[in-house]
PDB file of N, CA, C and O in Angstrom:
ATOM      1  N   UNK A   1       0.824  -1.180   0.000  1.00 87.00           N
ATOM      2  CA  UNK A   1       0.000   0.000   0.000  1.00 87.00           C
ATOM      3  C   UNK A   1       0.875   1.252   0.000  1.00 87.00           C
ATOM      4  O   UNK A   1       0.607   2.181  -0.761  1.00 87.00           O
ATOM      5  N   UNK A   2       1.884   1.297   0.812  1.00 87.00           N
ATOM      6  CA  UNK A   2       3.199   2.435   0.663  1.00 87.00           C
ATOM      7  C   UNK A   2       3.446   2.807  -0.769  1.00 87.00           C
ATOM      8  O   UNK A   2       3.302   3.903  -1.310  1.00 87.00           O
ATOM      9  N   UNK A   3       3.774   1.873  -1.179  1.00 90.00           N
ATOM     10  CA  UNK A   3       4.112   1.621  -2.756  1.00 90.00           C
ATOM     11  C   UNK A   3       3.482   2.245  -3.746  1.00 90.00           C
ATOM     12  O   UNK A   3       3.847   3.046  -4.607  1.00 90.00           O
ATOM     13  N   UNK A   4       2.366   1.688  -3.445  1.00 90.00           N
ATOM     14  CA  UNK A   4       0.935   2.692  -4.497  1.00 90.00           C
ATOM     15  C   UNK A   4       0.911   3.972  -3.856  1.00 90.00           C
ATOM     16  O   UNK A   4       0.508   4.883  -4.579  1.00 90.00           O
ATOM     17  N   UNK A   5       1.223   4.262  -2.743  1.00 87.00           N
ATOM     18  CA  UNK A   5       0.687   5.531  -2.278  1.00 87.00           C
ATOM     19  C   UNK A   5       1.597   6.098  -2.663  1.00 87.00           C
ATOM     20  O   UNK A   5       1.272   7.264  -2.889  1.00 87.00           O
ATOM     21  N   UNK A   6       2.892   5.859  -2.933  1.00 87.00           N
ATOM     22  CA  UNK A   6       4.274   6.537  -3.113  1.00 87.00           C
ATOM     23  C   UNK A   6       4.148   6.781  -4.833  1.00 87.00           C
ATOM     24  O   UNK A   6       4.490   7.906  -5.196  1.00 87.00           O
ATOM     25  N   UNK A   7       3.920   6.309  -5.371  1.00 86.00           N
ATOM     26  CA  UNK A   7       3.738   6.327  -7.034  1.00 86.00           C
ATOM     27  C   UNK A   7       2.969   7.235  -7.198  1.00 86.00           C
ATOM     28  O   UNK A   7       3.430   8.348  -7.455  1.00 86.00           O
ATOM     29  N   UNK A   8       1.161   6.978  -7.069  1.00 85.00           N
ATOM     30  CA  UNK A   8       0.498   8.140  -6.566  1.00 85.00           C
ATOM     31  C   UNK A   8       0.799   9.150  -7.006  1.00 85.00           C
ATOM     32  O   UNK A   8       0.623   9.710  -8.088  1.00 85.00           O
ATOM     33  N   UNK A   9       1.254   9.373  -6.147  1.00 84.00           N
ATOM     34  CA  UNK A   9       1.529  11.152  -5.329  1.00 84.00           C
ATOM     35  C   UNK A   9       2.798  11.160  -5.672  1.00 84.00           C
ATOM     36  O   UNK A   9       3.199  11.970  -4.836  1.00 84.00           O
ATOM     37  N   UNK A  10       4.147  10.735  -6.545  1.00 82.00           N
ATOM     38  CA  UNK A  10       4.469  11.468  -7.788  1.00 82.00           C
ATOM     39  C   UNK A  10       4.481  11.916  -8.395  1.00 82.00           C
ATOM     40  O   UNK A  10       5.026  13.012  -8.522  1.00 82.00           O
ATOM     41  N   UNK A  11       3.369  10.821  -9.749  1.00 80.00           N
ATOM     42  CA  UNK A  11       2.880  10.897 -10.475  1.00 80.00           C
ATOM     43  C   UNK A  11       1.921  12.470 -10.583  1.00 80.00           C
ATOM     44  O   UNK A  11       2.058  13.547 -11.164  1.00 80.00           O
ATOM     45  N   UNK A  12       0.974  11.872  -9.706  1.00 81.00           N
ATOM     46  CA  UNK A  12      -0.256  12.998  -9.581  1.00 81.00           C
ATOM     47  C   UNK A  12       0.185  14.601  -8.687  1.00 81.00           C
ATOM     48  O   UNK A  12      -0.565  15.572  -8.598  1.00 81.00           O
ATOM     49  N   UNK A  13       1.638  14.488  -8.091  1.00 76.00           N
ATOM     50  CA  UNK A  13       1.342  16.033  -7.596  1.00 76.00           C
ATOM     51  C   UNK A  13       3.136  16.598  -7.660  1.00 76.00           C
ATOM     52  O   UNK A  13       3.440  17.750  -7.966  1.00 76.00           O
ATOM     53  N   UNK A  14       4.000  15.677  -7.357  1.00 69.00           N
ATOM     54  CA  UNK A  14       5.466  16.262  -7.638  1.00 69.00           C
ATOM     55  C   UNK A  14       5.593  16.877  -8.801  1.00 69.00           C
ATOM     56  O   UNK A  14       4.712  16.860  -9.661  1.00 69.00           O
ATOM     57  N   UNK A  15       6.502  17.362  -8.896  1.00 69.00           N
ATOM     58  CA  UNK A  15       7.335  17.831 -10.321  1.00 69.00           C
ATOM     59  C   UNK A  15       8.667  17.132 -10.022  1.00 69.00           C
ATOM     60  O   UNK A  15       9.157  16.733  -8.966  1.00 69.00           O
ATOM     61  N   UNK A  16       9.112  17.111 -11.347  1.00 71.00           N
ATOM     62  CA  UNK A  16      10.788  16.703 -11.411  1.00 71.00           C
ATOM     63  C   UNK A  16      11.123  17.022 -13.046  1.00 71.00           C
ATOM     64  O   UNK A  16      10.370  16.971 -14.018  1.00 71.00           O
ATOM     65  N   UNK A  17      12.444  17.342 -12.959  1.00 75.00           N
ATOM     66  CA  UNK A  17      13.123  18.028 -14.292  1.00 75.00           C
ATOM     67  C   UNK A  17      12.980  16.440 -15.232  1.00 75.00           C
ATOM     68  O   UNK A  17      12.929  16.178 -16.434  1.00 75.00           O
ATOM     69  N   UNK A  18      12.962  15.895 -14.396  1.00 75.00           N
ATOM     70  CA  UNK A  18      13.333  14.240 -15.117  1.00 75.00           C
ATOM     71  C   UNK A  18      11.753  13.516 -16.006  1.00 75.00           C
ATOM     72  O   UNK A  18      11.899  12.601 -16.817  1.00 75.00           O
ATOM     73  N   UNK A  19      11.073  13.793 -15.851  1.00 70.00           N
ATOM     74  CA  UNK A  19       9.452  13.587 -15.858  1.00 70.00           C
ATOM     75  C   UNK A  19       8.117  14.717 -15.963  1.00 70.00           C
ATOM     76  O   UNK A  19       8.081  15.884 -15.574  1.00 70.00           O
ATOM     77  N   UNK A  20       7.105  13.935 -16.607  1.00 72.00           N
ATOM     78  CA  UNK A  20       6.573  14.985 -17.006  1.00 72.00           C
ATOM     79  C   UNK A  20       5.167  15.274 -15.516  1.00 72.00           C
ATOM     80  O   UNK A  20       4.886  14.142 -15.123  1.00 72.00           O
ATOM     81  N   UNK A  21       4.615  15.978 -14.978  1.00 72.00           N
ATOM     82  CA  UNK A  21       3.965  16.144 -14.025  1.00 72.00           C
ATOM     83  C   UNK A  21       2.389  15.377 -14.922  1.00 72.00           C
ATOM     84  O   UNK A  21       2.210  15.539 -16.129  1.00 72.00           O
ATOM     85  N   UNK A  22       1.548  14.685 -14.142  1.00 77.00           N
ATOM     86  CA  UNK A  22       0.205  14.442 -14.428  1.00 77.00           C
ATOM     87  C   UNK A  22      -0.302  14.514 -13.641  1.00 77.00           C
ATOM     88  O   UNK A  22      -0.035  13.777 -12.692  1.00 77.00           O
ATOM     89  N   UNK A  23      -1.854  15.913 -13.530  1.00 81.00           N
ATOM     90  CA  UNK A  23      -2.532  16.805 -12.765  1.00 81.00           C
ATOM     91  C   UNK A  23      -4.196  16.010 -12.958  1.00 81.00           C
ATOM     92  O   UNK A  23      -4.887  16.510 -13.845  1.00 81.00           O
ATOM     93  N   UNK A  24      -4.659  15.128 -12.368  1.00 86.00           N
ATOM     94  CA  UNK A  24      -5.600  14.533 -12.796  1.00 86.00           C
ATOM     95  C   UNK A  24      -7.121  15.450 -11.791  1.00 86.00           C
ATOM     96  O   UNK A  24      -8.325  15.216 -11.889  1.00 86.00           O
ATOM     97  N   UNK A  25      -6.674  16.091 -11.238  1.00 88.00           N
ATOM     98  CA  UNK A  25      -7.939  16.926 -10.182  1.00 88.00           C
ATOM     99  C   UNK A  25      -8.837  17.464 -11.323  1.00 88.00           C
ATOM    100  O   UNK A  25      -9.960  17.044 -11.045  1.00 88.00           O
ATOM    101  N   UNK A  26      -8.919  18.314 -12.674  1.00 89.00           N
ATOM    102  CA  UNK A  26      -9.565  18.689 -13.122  1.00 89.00           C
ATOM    103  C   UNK A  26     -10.319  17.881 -13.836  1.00 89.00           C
ATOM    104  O   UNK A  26     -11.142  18.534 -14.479  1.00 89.00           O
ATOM    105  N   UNK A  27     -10.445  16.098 -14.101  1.00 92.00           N
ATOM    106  CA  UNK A  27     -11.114  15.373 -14.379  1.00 92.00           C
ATOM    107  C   UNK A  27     -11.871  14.952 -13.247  1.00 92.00           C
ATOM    108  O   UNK A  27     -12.984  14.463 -13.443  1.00 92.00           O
ATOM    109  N   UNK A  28     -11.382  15.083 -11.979  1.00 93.00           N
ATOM    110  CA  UNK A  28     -12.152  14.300 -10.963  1.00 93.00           C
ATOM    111  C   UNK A  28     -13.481  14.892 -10.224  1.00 93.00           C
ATOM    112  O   UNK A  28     -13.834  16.044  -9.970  1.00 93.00           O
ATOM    113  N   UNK A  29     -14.055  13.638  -9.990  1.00 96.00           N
ATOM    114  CA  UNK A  29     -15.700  14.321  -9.253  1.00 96.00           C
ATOM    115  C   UNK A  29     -14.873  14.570  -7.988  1.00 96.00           C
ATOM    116  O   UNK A  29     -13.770  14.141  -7.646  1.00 96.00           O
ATOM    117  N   UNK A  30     -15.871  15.513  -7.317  1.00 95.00           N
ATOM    118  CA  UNK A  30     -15.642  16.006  -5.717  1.00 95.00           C
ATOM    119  C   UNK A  30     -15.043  15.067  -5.077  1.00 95.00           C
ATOM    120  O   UNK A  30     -13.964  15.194  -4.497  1.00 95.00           O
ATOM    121  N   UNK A  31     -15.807  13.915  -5.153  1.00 93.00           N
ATOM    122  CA  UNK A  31     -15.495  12.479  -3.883  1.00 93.00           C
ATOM    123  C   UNK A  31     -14.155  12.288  -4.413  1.00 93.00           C
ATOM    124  O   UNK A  31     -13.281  11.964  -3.609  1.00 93.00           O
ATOM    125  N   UNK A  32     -13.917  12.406  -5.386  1.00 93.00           N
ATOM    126  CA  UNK A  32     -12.305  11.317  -6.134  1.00 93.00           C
ATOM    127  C   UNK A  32     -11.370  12.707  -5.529  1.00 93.00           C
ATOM    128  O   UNK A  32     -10.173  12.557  -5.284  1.00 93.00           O
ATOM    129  N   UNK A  33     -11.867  13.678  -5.381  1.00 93.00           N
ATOM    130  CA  UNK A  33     -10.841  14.996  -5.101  1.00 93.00           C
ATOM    131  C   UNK A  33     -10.661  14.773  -3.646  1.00 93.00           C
ATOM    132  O   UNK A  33      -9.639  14.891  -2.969  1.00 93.00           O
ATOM    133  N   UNK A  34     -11.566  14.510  -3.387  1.00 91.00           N
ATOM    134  CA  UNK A  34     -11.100  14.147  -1.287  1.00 91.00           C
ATOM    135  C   UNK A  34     -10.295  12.974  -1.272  1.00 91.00           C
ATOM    136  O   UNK A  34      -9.271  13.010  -0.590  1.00 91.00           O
ATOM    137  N   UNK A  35     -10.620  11.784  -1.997  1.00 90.00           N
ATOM    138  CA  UNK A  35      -9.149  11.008  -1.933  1.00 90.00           C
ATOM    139  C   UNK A  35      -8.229  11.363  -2.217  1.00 90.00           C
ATOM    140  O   UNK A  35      -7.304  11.486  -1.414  1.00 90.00           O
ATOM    141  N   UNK A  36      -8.129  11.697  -3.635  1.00 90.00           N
ATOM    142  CA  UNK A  36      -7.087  12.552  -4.425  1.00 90.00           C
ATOM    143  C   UNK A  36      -5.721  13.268  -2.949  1.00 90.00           C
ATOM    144  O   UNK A  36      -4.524  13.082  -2.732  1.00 90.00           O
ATOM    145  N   UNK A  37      -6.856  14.107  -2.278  1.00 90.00           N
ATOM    146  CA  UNK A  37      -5.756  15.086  -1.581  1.00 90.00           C
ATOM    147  C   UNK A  37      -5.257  14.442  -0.292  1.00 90.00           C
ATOM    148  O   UNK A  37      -4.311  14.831   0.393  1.00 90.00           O
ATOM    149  N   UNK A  38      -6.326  13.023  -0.001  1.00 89.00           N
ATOM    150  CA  UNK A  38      -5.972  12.431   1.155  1.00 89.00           C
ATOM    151  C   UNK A  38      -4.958  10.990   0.635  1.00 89.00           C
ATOM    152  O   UNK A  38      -4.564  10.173   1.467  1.00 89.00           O
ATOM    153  N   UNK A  39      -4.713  10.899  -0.514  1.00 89.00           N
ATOM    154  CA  UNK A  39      -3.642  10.050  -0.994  1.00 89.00           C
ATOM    155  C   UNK A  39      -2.353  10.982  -0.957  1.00 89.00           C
ATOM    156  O   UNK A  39      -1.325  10.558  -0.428  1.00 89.00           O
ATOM    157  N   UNK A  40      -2.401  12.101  -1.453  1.00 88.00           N
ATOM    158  CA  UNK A  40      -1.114  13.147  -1.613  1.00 88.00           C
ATOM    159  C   UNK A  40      -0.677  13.648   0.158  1.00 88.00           C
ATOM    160  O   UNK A  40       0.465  13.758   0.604  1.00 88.00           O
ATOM    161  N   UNK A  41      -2.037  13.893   0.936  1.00 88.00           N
ATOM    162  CA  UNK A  41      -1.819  14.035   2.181  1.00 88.00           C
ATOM    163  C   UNK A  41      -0.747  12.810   3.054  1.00 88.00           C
ATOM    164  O   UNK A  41       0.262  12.994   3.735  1.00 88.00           O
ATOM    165  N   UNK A  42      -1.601  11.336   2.615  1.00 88.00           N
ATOM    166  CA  UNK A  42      -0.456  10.247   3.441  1.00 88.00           C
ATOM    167  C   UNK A  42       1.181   9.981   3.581  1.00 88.00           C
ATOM    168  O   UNK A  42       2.122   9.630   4.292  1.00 88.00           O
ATOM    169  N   UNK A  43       0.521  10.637   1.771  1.00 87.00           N
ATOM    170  CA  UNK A  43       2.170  10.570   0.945  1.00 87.00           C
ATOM    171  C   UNK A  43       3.285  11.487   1.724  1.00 87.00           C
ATOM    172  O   UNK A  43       4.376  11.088   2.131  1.00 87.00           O
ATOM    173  N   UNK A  44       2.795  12.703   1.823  1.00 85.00           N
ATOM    174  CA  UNK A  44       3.843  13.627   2.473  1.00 85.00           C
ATOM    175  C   UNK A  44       3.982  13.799   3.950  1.00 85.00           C
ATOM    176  O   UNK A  44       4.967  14.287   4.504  1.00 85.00           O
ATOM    177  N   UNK A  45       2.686  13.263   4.658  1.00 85.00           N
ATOM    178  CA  UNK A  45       2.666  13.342   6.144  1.00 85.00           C
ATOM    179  C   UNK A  45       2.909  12.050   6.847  1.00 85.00           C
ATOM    180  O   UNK A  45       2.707  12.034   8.061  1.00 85.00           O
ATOM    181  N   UNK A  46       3.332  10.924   6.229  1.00 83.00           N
ATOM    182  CA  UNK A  46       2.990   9.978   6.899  1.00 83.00           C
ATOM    183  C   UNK A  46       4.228   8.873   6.141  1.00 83.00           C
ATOM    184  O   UNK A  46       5.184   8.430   6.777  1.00 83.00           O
ATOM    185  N   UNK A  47       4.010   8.624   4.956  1.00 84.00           N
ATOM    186  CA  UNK A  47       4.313   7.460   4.143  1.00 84.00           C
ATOM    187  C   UNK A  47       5.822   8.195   3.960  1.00 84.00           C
ATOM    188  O   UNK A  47       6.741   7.837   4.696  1.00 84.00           O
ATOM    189  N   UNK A  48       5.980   8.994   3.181  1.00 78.00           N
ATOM    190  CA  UNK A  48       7.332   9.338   2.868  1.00 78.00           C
ATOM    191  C   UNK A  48       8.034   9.924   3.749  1.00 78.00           C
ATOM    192  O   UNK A  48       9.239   9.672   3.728  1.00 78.00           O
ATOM    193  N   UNK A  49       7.603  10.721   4.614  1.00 74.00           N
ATOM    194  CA  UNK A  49       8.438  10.985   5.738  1.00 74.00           C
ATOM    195  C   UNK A  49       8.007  10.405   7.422  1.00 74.00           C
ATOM    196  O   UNK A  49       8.445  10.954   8.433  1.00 74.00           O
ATOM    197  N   UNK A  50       7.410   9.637   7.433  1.00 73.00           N
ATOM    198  CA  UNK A  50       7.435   8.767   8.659  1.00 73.00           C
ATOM    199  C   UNK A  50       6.552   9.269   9.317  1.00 73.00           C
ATOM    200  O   UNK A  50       6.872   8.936  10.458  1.00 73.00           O
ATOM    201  N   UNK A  51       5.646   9.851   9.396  1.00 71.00           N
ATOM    202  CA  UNK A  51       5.176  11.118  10.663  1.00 71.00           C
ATOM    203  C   UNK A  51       3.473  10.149  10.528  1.00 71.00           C
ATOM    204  O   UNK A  51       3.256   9.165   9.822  1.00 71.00           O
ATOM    205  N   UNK A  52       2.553  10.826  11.415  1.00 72.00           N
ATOM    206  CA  UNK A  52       1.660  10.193  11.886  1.00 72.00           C
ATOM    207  C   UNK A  52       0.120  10.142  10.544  1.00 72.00           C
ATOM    208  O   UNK A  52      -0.714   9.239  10.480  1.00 72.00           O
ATOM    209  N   UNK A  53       0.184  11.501   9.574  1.00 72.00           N
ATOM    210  CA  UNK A  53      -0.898  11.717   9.012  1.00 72.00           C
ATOM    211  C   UNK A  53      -1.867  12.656   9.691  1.00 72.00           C
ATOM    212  O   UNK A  53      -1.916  13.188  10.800  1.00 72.00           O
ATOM    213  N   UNK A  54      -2.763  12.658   8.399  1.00 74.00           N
ATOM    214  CA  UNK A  54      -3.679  13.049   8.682  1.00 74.00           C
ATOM    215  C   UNK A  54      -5.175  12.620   9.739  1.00 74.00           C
ATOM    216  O   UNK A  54      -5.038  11.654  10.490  1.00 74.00           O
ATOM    217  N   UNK A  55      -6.208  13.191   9.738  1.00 70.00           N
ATOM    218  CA  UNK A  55      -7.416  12.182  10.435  1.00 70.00           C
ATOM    219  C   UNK A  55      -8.043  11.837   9.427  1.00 70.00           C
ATOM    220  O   UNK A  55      -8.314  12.876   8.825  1.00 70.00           O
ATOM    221  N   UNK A  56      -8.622  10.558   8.628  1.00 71.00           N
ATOM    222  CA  UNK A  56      -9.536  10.429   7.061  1.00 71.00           C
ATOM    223  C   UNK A  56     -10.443   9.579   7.784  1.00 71.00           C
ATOM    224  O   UNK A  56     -10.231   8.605   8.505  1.00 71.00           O
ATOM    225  N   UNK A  57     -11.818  10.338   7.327  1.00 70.00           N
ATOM    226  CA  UNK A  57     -13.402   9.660   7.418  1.00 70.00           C
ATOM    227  C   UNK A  57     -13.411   8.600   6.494  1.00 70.00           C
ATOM    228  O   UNK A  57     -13.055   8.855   5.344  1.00 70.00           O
ATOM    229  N   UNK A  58     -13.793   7.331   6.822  1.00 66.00           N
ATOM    230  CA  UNK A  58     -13.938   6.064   6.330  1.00 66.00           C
ATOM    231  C   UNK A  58     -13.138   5.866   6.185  1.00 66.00           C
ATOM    232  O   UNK A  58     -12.114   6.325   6.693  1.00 66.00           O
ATOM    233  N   UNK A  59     -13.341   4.779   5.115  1.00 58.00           N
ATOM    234  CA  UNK A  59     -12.574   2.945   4.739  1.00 58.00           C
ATOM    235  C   UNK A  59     -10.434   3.539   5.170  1.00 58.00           C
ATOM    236  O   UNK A  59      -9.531   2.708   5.072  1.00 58.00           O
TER     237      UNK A  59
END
């Protein structure tokens, strides 16, 4: 699950000189945008740098 979450939130929100950025929020419904920011949220608060996260309602 690290794994996917780490790809993710590359993909969908870093930049790098090396790669091209893909911004998928302006296709997404509301609900996919609250994951969206709570996948990019784990990624930087939790998964990639060790720390506790956020609080996320449901599953």
């Amino acid at each position: 699950m690290n794994f996917i979450i780490l790809l993710y939130a590359r993909a969908a929100k870093t930049s790098s000189d090396e790669r091209q950025q893909y911004d998928p929020r302006a296709s997404l419904t509301p609900e996919e945008l609250v994951v969206h920011q709570e996948l990019c949220d784990l990624r930087d608060a939790a998964v990639a740098h060790y720390g506790t996260g956020g609080s996320y309602v449901g599953n």
